[in-house]
XYZ file of N, CA and C in Angstrom:
519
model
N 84.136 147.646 106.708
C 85.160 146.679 106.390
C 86.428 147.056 107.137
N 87.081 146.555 107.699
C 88.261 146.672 108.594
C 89.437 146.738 107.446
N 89.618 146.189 106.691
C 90.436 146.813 105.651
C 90.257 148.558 105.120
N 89.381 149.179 105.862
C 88.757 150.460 105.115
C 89.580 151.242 106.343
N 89.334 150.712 107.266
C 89.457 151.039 108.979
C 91.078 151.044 109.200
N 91.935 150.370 108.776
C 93.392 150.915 108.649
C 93.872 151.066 107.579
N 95.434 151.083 108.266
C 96.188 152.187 107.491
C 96.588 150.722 106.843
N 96.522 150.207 105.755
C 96.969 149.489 104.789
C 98.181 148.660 105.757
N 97.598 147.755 106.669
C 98.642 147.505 107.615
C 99.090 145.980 107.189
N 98.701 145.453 106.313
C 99.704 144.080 105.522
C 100.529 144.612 104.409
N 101.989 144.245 104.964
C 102.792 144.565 104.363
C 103.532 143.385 103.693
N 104.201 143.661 102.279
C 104.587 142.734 101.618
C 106.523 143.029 101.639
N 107.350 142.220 101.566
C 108.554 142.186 101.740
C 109.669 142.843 100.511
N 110.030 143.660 100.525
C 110.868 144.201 99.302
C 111.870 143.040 99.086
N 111.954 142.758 97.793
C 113.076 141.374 97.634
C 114.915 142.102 96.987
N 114.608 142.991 96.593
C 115.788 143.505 97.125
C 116.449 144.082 97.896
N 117.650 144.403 98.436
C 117.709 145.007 99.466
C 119.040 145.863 99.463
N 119.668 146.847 100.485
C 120.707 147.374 100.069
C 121.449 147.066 101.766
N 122.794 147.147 101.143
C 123.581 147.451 102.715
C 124.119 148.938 103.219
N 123.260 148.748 104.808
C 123.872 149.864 105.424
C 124.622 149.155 106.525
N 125.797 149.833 107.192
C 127.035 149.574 108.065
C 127.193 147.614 107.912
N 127.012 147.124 106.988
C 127.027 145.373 106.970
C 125.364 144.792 107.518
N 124.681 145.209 107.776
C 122.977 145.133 108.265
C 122.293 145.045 106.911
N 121.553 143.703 106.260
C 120.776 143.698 105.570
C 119.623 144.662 105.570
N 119.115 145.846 105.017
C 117.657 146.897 105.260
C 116.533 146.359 104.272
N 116.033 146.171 104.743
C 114.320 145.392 104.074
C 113.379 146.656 104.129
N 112.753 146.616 102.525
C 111.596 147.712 102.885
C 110.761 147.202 102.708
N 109.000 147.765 103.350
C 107.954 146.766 103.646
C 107.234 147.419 102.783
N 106.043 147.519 101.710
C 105.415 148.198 100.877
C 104.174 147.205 101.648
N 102.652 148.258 101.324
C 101.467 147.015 101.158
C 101.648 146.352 100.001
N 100.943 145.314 100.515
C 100.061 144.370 99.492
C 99.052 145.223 98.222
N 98.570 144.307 97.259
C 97.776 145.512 96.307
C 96.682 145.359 97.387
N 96.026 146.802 96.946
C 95.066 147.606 97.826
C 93.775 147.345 96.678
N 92.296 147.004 96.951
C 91.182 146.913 96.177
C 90.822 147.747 96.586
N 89.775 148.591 95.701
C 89.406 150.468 95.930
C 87.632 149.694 95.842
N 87.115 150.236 96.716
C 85.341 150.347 95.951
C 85.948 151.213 94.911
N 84.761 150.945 94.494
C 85.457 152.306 92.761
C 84.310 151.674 91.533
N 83.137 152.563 90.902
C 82.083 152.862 90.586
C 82.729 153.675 89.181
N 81.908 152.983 87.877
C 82.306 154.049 86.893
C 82.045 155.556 86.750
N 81.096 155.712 87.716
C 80.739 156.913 87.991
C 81.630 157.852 88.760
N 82.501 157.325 89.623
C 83.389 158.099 90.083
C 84.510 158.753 89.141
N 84.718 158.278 88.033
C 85.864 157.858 86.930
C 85.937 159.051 86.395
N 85.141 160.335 86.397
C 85.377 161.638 85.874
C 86.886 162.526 86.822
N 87.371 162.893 85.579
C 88.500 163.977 85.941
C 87.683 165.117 86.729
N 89.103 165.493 87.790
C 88.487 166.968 88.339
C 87.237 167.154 88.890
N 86.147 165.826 89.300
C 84.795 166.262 89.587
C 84.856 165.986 90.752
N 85.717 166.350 91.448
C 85.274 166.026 93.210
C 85.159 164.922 93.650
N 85.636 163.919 92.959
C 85.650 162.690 93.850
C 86.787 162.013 93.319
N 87.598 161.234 94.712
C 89.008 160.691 94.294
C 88.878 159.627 95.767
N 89.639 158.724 95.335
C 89.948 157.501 96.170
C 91.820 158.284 96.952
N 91.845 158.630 98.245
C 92.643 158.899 98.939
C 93.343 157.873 100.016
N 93.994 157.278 99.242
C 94.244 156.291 99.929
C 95.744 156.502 100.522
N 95.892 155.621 102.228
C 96.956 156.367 103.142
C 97.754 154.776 102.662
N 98.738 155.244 102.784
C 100.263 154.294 102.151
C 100.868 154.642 103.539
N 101.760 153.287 103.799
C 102.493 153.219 105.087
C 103.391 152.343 104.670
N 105.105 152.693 104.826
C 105.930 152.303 104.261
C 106.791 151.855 105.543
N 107.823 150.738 105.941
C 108.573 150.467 106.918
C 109.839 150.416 106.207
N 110.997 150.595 106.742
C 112.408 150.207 106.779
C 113.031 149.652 107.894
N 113.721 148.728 107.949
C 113.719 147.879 109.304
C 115.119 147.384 108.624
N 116.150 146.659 110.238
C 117.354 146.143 109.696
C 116.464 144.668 109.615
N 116.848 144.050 108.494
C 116.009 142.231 108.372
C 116.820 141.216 109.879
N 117.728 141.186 110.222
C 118.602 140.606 111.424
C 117.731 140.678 112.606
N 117.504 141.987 113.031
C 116.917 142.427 114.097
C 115.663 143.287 114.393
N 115.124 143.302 113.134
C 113.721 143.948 113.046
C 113.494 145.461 113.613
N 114.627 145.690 113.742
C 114.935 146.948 114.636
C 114.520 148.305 112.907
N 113.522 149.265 113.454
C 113.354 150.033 112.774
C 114.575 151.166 112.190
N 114.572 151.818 111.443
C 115.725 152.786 110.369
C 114.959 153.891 110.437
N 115.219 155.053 111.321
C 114.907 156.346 111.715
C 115.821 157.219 110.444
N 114.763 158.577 109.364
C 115.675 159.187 108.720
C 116.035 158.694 107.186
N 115.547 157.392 107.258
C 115.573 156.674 106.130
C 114.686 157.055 104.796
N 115.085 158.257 103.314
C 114.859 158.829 102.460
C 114.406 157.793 101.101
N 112.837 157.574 100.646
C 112.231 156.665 99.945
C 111.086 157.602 98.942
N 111.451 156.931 97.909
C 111.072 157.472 96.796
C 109.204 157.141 96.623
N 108.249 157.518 96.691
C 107.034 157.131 96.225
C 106.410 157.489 94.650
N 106.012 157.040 93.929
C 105.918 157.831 92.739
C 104.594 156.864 92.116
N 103.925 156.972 91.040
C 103.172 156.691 90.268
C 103.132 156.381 88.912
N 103.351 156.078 87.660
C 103.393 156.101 86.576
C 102.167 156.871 85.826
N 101.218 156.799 86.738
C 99.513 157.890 86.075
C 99.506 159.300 86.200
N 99.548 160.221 85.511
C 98.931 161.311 85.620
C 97.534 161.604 86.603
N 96.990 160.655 86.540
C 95.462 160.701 87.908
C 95.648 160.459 88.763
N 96.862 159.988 89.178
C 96.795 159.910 90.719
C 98.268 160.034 90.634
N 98.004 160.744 91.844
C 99.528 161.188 92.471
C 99.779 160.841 94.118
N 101.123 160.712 94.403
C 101.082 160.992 95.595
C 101.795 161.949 96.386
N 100.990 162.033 97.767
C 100.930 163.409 98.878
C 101.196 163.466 99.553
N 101.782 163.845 100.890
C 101.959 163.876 101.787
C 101.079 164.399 102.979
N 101.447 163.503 104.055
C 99.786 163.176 104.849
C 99.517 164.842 105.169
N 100.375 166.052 105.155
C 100.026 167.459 105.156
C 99.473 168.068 104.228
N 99.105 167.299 103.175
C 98.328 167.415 101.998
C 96.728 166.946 102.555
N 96.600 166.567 103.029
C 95.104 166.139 102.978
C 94.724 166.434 104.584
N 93.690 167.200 104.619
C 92.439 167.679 105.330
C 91.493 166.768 105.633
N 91.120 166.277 106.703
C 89.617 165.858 106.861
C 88.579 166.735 107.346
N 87.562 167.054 106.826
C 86.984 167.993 107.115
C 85.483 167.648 106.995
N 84.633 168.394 107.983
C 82.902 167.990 107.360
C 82.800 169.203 106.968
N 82.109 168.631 105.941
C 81.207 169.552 104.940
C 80.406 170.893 105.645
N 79.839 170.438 106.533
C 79.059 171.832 107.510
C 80.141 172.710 107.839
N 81.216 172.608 108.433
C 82.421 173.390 108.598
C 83.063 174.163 107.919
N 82.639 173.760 106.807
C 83.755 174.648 105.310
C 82.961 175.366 104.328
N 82.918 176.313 104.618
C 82.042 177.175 103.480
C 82.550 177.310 102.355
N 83.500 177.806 102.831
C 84.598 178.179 101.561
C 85.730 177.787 101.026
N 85.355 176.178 101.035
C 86.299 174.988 100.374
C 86.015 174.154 99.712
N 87.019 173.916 98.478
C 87.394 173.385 97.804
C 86.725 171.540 98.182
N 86.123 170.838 98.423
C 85.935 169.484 99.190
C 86.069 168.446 98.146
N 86.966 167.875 98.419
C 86.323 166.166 97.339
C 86.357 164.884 98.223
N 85.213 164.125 97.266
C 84.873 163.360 97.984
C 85.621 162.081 97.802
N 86.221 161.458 99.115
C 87.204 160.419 99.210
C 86.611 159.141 99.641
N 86.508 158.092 98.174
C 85.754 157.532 97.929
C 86.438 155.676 99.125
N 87.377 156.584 99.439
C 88.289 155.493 100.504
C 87.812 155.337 101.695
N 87.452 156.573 102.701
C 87.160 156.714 103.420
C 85.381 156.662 103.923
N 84.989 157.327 102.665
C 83.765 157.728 102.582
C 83.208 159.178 103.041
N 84.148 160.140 102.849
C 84.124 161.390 103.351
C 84.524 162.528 102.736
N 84.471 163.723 103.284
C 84.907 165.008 102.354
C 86.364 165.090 103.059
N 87.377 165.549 102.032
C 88.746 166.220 102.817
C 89.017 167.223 101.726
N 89.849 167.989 102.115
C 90.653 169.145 101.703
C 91.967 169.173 100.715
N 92.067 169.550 99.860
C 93.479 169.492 99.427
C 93.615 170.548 98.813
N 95.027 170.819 98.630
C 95.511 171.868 98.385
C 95.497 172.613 96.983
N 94.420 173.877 96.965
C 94.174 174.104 95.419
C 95.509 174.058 94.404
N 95.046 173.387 93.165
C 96.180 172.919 92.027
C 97.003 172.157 92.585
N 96.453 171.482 93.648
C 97.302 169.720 93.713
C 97.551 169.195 92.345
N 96.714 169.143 91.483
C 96.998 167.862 90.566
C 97.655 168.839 89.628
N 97.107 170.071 89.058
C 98.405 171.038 88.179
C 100.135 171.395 88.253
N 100.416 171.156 89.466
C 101.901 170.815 90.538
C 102.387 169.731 90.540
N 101.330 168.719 90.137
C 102.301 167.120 91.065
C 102.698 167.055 89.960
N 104.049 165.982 90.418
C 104.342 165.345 89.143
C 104.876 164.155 89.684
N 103.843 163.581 90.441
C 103.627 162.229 90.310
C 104.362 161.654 91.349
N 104.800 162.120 92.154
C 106.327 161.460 93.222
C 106.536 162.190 94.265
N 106.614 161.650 95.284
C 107.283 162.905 96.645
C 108.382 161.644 97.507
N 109.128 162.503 97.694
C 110.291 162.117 99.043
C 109.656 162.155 99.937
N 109.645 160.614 100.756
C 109.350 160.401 102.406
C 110.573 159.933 103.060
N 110.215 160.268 104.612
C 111.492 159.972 105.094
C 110.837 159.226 106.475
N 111.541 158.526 106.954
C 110.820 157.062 107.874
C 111.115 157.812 109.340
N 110.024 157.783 110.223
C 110.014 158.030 111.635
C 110.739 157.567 112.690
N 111.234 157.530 113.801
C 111.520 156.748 114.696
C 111.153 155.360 114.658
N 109.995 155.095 114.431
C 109.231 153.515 114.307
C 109.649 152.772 112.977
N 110.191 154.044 111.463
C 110.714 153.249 110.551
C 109.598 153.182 109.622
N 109.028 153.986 109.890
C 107.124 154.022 109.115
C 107.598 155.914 108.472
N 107.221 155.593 107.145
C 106.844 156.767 106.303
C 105.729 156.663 105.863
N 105.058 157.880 106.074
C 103.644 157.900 105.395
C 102.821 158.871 104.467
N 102.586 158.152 103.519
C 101.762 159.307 102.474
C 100.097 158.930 102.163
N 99.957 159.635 101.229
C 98.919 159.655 100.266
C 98.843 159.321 99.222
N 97.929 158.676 98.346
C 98.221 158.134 97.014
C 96.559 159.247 96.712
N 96.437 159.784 95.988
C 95.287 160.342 95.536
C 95.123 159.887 93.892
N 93.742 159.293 93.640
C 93.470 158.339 92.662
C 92.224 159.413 91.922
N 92.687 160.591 91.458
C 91.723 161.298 90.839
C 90.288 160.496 89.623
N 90.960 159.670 89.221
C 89.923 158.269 87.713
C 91.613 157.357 87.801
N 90.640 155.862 87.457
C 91.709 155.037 86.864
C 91.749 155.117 85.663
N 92.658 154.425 85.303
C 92.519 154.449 83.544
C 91.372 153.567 82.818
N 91.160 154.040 81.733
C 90.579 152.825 81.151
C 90.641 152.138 79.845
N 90.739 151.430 79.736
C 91.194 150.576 78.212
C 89.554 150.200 77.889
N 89.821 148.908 76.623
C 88.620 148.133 76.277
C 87.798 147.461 77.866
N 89.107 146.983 78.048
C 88.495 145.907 79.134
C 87.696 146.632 80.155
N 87.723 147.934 80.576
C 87.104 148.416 81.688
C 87.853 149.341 82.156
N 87.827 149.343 84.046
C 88.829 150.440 84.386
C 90.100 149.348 84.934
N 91.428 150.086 84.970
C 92.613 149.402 84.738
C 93.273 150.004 86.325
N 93.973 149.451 86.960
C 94.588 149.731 88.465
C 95.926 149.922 87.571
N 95.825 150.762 88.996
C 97.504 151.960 88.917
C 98.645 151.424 89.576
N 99.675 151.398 89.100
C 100.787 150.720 90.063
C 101.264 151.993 90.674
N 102.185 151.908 91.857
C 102.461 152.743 92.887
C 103.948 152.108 93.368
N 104.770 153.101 93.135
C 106.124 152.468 93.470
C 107.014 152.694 94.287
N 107.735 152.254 95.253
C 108.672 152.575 95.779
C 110.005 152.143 96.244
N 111.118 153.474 96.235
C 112.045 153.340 96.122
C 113.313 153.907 97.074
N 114.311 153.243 97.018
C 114.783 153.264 98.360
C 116.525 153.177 97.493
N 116.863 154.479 97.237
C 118.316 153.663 96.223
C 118.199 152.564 95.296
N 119.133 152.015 94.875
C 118.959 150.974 94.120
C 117.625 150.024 93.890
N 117.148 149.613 95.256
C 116.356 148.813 95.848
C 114.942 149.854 95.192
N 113.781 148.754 94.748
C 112.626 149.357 94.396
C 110.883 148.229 94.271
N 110.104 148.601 94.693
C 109.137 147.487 94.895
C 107.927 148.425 94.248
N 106.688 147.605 94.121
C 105.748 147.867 93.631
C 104.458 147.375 94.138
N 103.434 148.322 94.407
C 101.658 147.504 94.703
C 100.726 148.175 93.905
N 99.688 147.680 93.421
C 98.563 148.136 92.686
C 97.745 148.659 93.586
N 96.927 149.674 93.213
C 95.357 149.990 93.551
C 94.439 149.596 92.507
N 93.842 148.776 92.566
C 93.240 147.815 91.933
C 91.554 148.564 92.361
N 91.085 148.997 91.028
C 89.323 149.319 91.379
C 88.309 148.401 91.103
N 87.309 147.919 92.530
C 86.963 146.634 92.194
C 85.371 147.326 91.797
C-alpha cells in the first residue's frame, strides 16, 4: 500500500495560527493515520508495536516559504504510545542482532530497535524542532490501543506550537 510506503505525506492545515515578524505561520500535521492493527497485537510489552513516522511542517502561509529552528510540542494523551525521536528507532534484521532487544513494527512490517526502558522513561511528549525544509520528524510508538466495550479505540496525537495546537488520530483498523 503506498500509504505504508511514506512518510505520512497528506498533510492537514493547523487552523490556528501565531505571528512571527507580521507573517501569518501555519503548521501542517497529517491527516488521521489507519494502522493494520489485529487484536492480537494489543498485548503490553510483547514485542510488537505500530511505529509510526510523523512529519510535521511550519511554513510562512503568504509565501509557503519554510521556518528553519521552529520548536513544536508532540505529545499523546495514552500511556501506550508515546512519542520518539527518529534517533530512537533502529531498523534492523533480525539475522544481524543477536543480542537485541527487537519489536515487531506492525507499520512497517519489520523488526527495529529501541532503546531499553523506552516506555518506563517516556512521558508521553518530546520537543521537535523543524529543519531547513520546515519538516520535524518523529515517532509515534503505539505499544496496544485502548480498549473500551466497543473494541479497540485510536489514540489522538497532538501538536503544538505556542499557543497554536492541532490534533490527528491513529485509528486501528
Amino acid at each position: 500500500m503506498m500509504l505504508r510506503a511514506m512518510t505520512t505525506a497528506v498533510l492537514l492545515l493547523l487552523g490556528a495560527c501565531v505571528e512571527e515578524d507580521a507573517d501569518v505561520v501555519r503548521v501542517l500535521v497529517p491527516e488521521d493515520v489507519d494502522l493494520h492493527w489485529d487484536a492480537s497485537f494489543n498485548g503490553e510489552d510483547d514485542g510488537i508495536a505500530a511505529v509510526v513516522p510523523v512529519d510535521v511542517m511550519v511554513y510562512v502561509d503568504e509565501t509557503g516559504e519554510p521556518l528553519e529552528a521552529v520548536q513544536l510540542q508532540l505529545t499523546t494523551e495514552d500511556p501506550l504510545a508515546l512519542a520518539a525521536s527518529v534517533d530512537d528507532v533502529l531498523l534492523v534484521e533480525a539475522d544481524d542482532c543477536f543480542d537485541c532487544e527487537l519489536t515487531w513494527d506492525t507499520w512497517r512490517d519489520r523488526y527495529v530497535e529501541l532503546p531499553v526502558g523506552i516506555y518506563d522513561a517516556a512521558d508521553e511528549g518530546i520537543t521537535l524542532e523543524t529543519d531547513p525544509d520546515g519538516i520535524a520528524r518523529a515517532y509515534i510508538i503505539v505499544d496496544a490501543f485502548p480498549l473500551s466495550a466497543d473494541g479497540v479505540e485510536p489514540i489522538e496525537v497532538r501538536v503544538g506550537m505556542g499557543t497554536a495546537e492541532d490534533a490527528f488520530l491513529l485509528t486501528p483498523r
